[in-house]
Amino acid sequence: MNANDLLIGIPSGLPALPDAENPFLTPDALIDAQITRVIVDVLGGSVGVLLELRQSSRLRGNTALLRVKDVAQQNWLCTRTANEFTAWSITGSRVYPHEREFQLIIDCLPVGTLRIVGSAAEFVLLDAAGLDTAPPDYRSAPQSLVRFGVADETTPVEPIGVARSLPLL
């Protein structure tokens, strides 16, 4: 299985994540994770946020996918000077669950904010195959090495556990 498979749907039999690893209950869980890709599935109406976890001490696995379904809005805002080739380190997140709407706002360094509005979300911790112990150096490694040094939507992954913003999706 790969991240694209999970963007279509998260398997129902995965174990639940403990509260400390659940970003819907513990917003600090995502701090130090890095956003490497935002995947928009227009046909399926979902957005997947691929996260690099090798710098995070709060989460197991080496990558994760945050999937928001029935997306009504997705915004990425950053300063012009922040458009370097880099991962975006999460400095904070806020979740606003409502009866018929789910909002997620993630603040990043260098100066970026991701906002996604949909009906519900799922967060899956993953073990991506073939990754080194440490992530690539985004500032000094060639772009080709960086691209192959982080998980993308085609990387084989093994799910560890899942958290859901609502009991049923």
GROMACS .gro file of C-alpha atoms in nm:
model
  169
    1MET     CA    1   0.000   0.000   0.000
    2ASN     CA    2   0.111   0.360  -0.056
    3ALA     CA    3  -0.006   0.710   0.043
    4ASN     CA    4  -0.221   0.738  -0.270
    5ASP     CA    5  -0.411   0.426  -0.158
    6LEU     CA    6  -0.469   0.586   0.182
    7LEU     CA    7  -0.590   0.908   0.024
    8ILE     CA    8  -0.879   0.710  -0.121
    9GLY     CA    9  -0.965   0.562   0.218
   10ILE     CA   10  -0.811   0.452   0.547
   11PRO     CA   11  -0.858   0.083   0.638
   12SER     CA   12  -1.110   0.042   0.920
   13GLY     CA   13  -0.924  -0.228   1.115
   14LEU     CA   14  -0.623  -0.020   1.220
   15PRO     CA   15  -0.552   0.021   1.592
   16ALA     CA   16  -0.646   0.355   1.750
   17LEU     CA   17  -0.362   0.590   1.840
   18PRO     CA   18  -0.314   0.687   2.204
   19ASP     CA   19  -0.432   1.037   2.298
   20ALA     CA   20  -0.073   1.171   2.307
   21GLU     CA   21  -0.033   1.085   1.934
   22ASN     CA   22  -0.381   1.202   1.833
   23PRO     CA   23  -0.354   1.551   1.678
   24PHE     CA   24  -0.730   1.599   1.713
   25LEU     CA   25  -0.700   1.568   2.094
   26THR     CA   26  -0.339   1.681   2.147
   27PRO     CA   27  -0.250   1.969   1.911
   28ASP     CA   28   0.114   1.958   2.027
   29ALA     CA   29   0.144   1.608   1.877
   30LEU     CA   30   0.231   1.757   1.536
   31ILE     CA   31   0.504   1.994   1.661
   32ASP     CA   32   0.838   1.922   1.491
   33ALA     CA   33   0.674   1.709   1.220
   34GLN     CA   34   0.738   1.850   0.874
   35ILE     CA   35   0.496   1.898   0.587
   36THR     CA   36   0.655   1.763   0.269
   37ARG     CA   37   0.353   1.733   0.037
   38VAL     CA   38  -0.009   1.842   0.013
   39ILE     CA   39  -0.196   1.608  -0.220
   40VAL     CA   40  -0.530   1.728  -0.356
   41ASP     CA   41  -0.764   1.456  -0.482
   42VAL     CA   42  -1.016   1.661  -0.678
   43LEU     CA   43  -1.218   1.358  -0.791
   44GLY     CA   44  -1.245   1.219  -0.438
   45GLY     CA   45  -1.292   1.556  -0.271
   46SER     CA   46  -1.011   1.497  -0.022
   47VAL     CA   47  -0.678   1.651   0.072
   48GLY     CA   48  -0.385   1.454   0.211
   49VAL     CA   49  -0.099   1.613   0.401
   50LEU     CA   50   0.214   1.398   0.397
   51LEU     CA   51   0.429   1.448   0.706
   52GLU     CA   52   0.795   1.371   0.769
   53LEU     CA   53   0.834   1.244   1.128
   54ARG     CA   54   1.204   1.164   1.161
   55GLN     CA   55   1.261   1.498   1.342
   56SER     CA   56   0.962   1.448   1.573
   57SER     CA   57   1.003   1.301   1.920
   58ARG     CA   58   0.627   1.293   1.980
   59LEU     CA   59   0.517   1.047   1.711
   60ARG     CA   60   0.613   0.692   1.613
   61GLY     CA   61   0.688   0.595   1.255
   62ASN     CA   62   0.884   0.791   0.999
   63THR     CA   63   0.594   0.948   0.811
   64ALA     CA   64   0.222   1.014   0.845
   65LEU     CA   65  -0.078   1.108   0.636
   66LEU     CA   66  -0.343   1.351   0.750
   67ARG     CA   67  -0.650   1.306   0.530
   68VAL     CA   68  -0.941   1.551   0.524
   69LYS     CA   69  -1.254   1.438   0.340
   70ASP     CA   70  -1.529   1.635   0.165
   71VAL     CA   71  -1.294   1.933   0.138
   72ALA     CA   72  -1.457   2.269   0.085
   73GLN     CA   73  -1.142   2.479   0.122
   74GLN     CA   74  -0.765   2.435   0.127
   75ASN     CA   75  -0.529   2.732   0.159
   76TRP     CA   76  -0.151   2.755   0.179
   77LEU     CA   77  -0.020   3.099   0.275
   78CYS     CA   78   0.347   3.191   0.306
   79THR     CA   79   0.580   3.483   0.255
   80ARG     CA   80   0.752   3.523  -0.080
   81THR     CA   81   1.094   3.477   0.080
   82ALA     CA   82   0.986   3.145   0.232
   83ASN     CA   83   0.944   2.973  -0.104
   84GLU     CA   84   1.269   2.778  -0.080
   85PHE     CA   85   1.298   2.407  -0.152
   86THR     CA   86   1.240   2.279   0.202
   87ALA     CA   87   1.012   2.085   0.431
   88TRP     CA   88   0.789   2.298   0.652
   89SER     CA   89   0.840   2.238   1.026
   90ILE     CA   90   0.515   2.248   1.223
   91THR     CA   91   0.522   2.493   1.512
   92GLY     CA   92   0.157   2.463   1.612
   93SER     CA   93  -0.184   2.341   1.503
   94ARG     CA   94  -0.543   2.413   1.586
   95VAL     CA   95  -0.842   2.189   1.528
   96TYR     CA   96  -1.197   2.323   1.514
   97PRO     CA   97  -1.443   2.033   1.499
   98HIS     CA   98  -1.804   2.128   1.443
   99GLU     CA   99  -2.109   1.910   1.387
  100ARG     CA  100  -2.088   1.930   1.007
  101GLU     CA  101  -1.750   2.086   0.950
  102PHE     CA  102  -1.390   2.019   1.043
  103GLN     CA  103  -1.125   2.291   1.029
  104LEU     CA  104  -0.753   2.237   1.068
  105ILE     CA  105  -0.497   2.517   1.080
  106ILE     CA  106  -0.125   2.430   1.086
  107ASP     CA  107   0.143   2.694   1.145
  108CYS     CA  108   0.491   2.626   1.004
  109LEU     CA  109   0.843   2.757   0.981
  110PRO     CA  110   0.956   2.922   0.761
  111VAL     CA  111   0.645   3.143   0.786
  112GLY     CA  112   0.365   2.934   0.641
  113THR     CA  113   0.009   2.840   0.732
  114LEU     CA  114  -0.203   2.555   0.598
  115ARG     CA  115  -0.581   2.568   0.645
  116ILE     CA  116  -0.814   2.287   0.541
  117VAL     CA  117  -1.192   2.280   0.584
  118GLY     CA  118  -1.387   1.959   0.526
  119SER     CA  119  -1.637   1.727   0.691
  120ALA     CA  120  -1.395   1.506   0.890
  121ALA     CA  121  -1.033   1.397   0.909
  122GLU     CA  122  -0.813   1.096   0.974
  123PHE     CA  123  -0.450   1.085   1.084
  124VAL     CA  124  -0.245   0.772   1.010
  125LEU     CA  125   0.102   0.704   1.148
  126LEU     CA  126   0.309   0.517   0.890
  127ASP     CA  127   0.636   0.334   0.849
  128ALA     CA  128   0.763   0.417   0.501
  129ALA     CA  129   0.994   0.164   0.340
  130GLY     CA  130   1.349   0.245   0.233
  131LEU     CA  131   1.406   0.573   0.420
  132ASP     CA  132   1.733   0.652   0.597
  133THR     CA  133   1.731   0.701   0.974
  134ALA     CA  134   1.767   1.078   0.935
  135PRO     CA  135   1.591   1.302   0.683
  136PRO     CA  136   1.798   1.466   0.408
  137ASP     CA  137   1.958   1.805   0.458
  138TYR     CA  138   1.715   2.030   0.272
  139ARG     CA  139   1.961   2.318   0.243
  140SER     CA  140   2.276   2.142   0.119
  141ALA     CA  141   2.166   1.818  -0.051
  142PRO     CA  142   2.078   1.828  -0.423
  143GLN     CA  143   1.703   1.845  -0.488
  144SER     CA  144   1.706   1.498  -0.643
  145LEU     CA  145   1.849   1.347  -0.323
  146VAL     CA  146   1.596   1.534  -0.110
  147ARG     CA  147   1.306   1.411  -0.323
  148PHE     CA  148   1.422   1.050  -0.291
  149GLY     CA  149   1.502   1.094   0.080
  150VAL     CA  150   1.142   1.160   0.192
  151ALA     CA  151   0.824   0.963   0.142
  152ASP     CA  152   0.594   1.065  -0.140
  153GLU     CA  153   0.253   0.945  -0.254
  154THR     CA  154   0.400   0.635  -0.425
  155THR     CA  155   0.629   0.519  -0.139
  156PRO     CA  156   0.529   0.179   0.006
  157VAL     CA  157   0.400   0.232   0.362
  158GLU     CA  158   0.284   0.016   0.651
  159PRO     CA  159   0.012   0.171   0.875
  160ILE     CA  160   0.086   0.179   1.250
  161GLY     CA  161  -0.236   0.331   1.383
  162VAL     CA  162  -0.509   0.584   1.316
  163ALA     CA  163  -0.692   0.871   1.485
  164ARG     CA  164  -1.024   1.002   1.358
  165SER     CA  165  -1.181   1.342   1.410
  166LEU     CA  166  -1.524   1.178   1.428
  167PRO     CA  167  -1.620   0.825   1.536
  168LEU     CA  168  -1.742   0.728   1.187
  169LEU     CA  169  -1.617   0.850   0.852
   0.00000   0.00000   0.00000
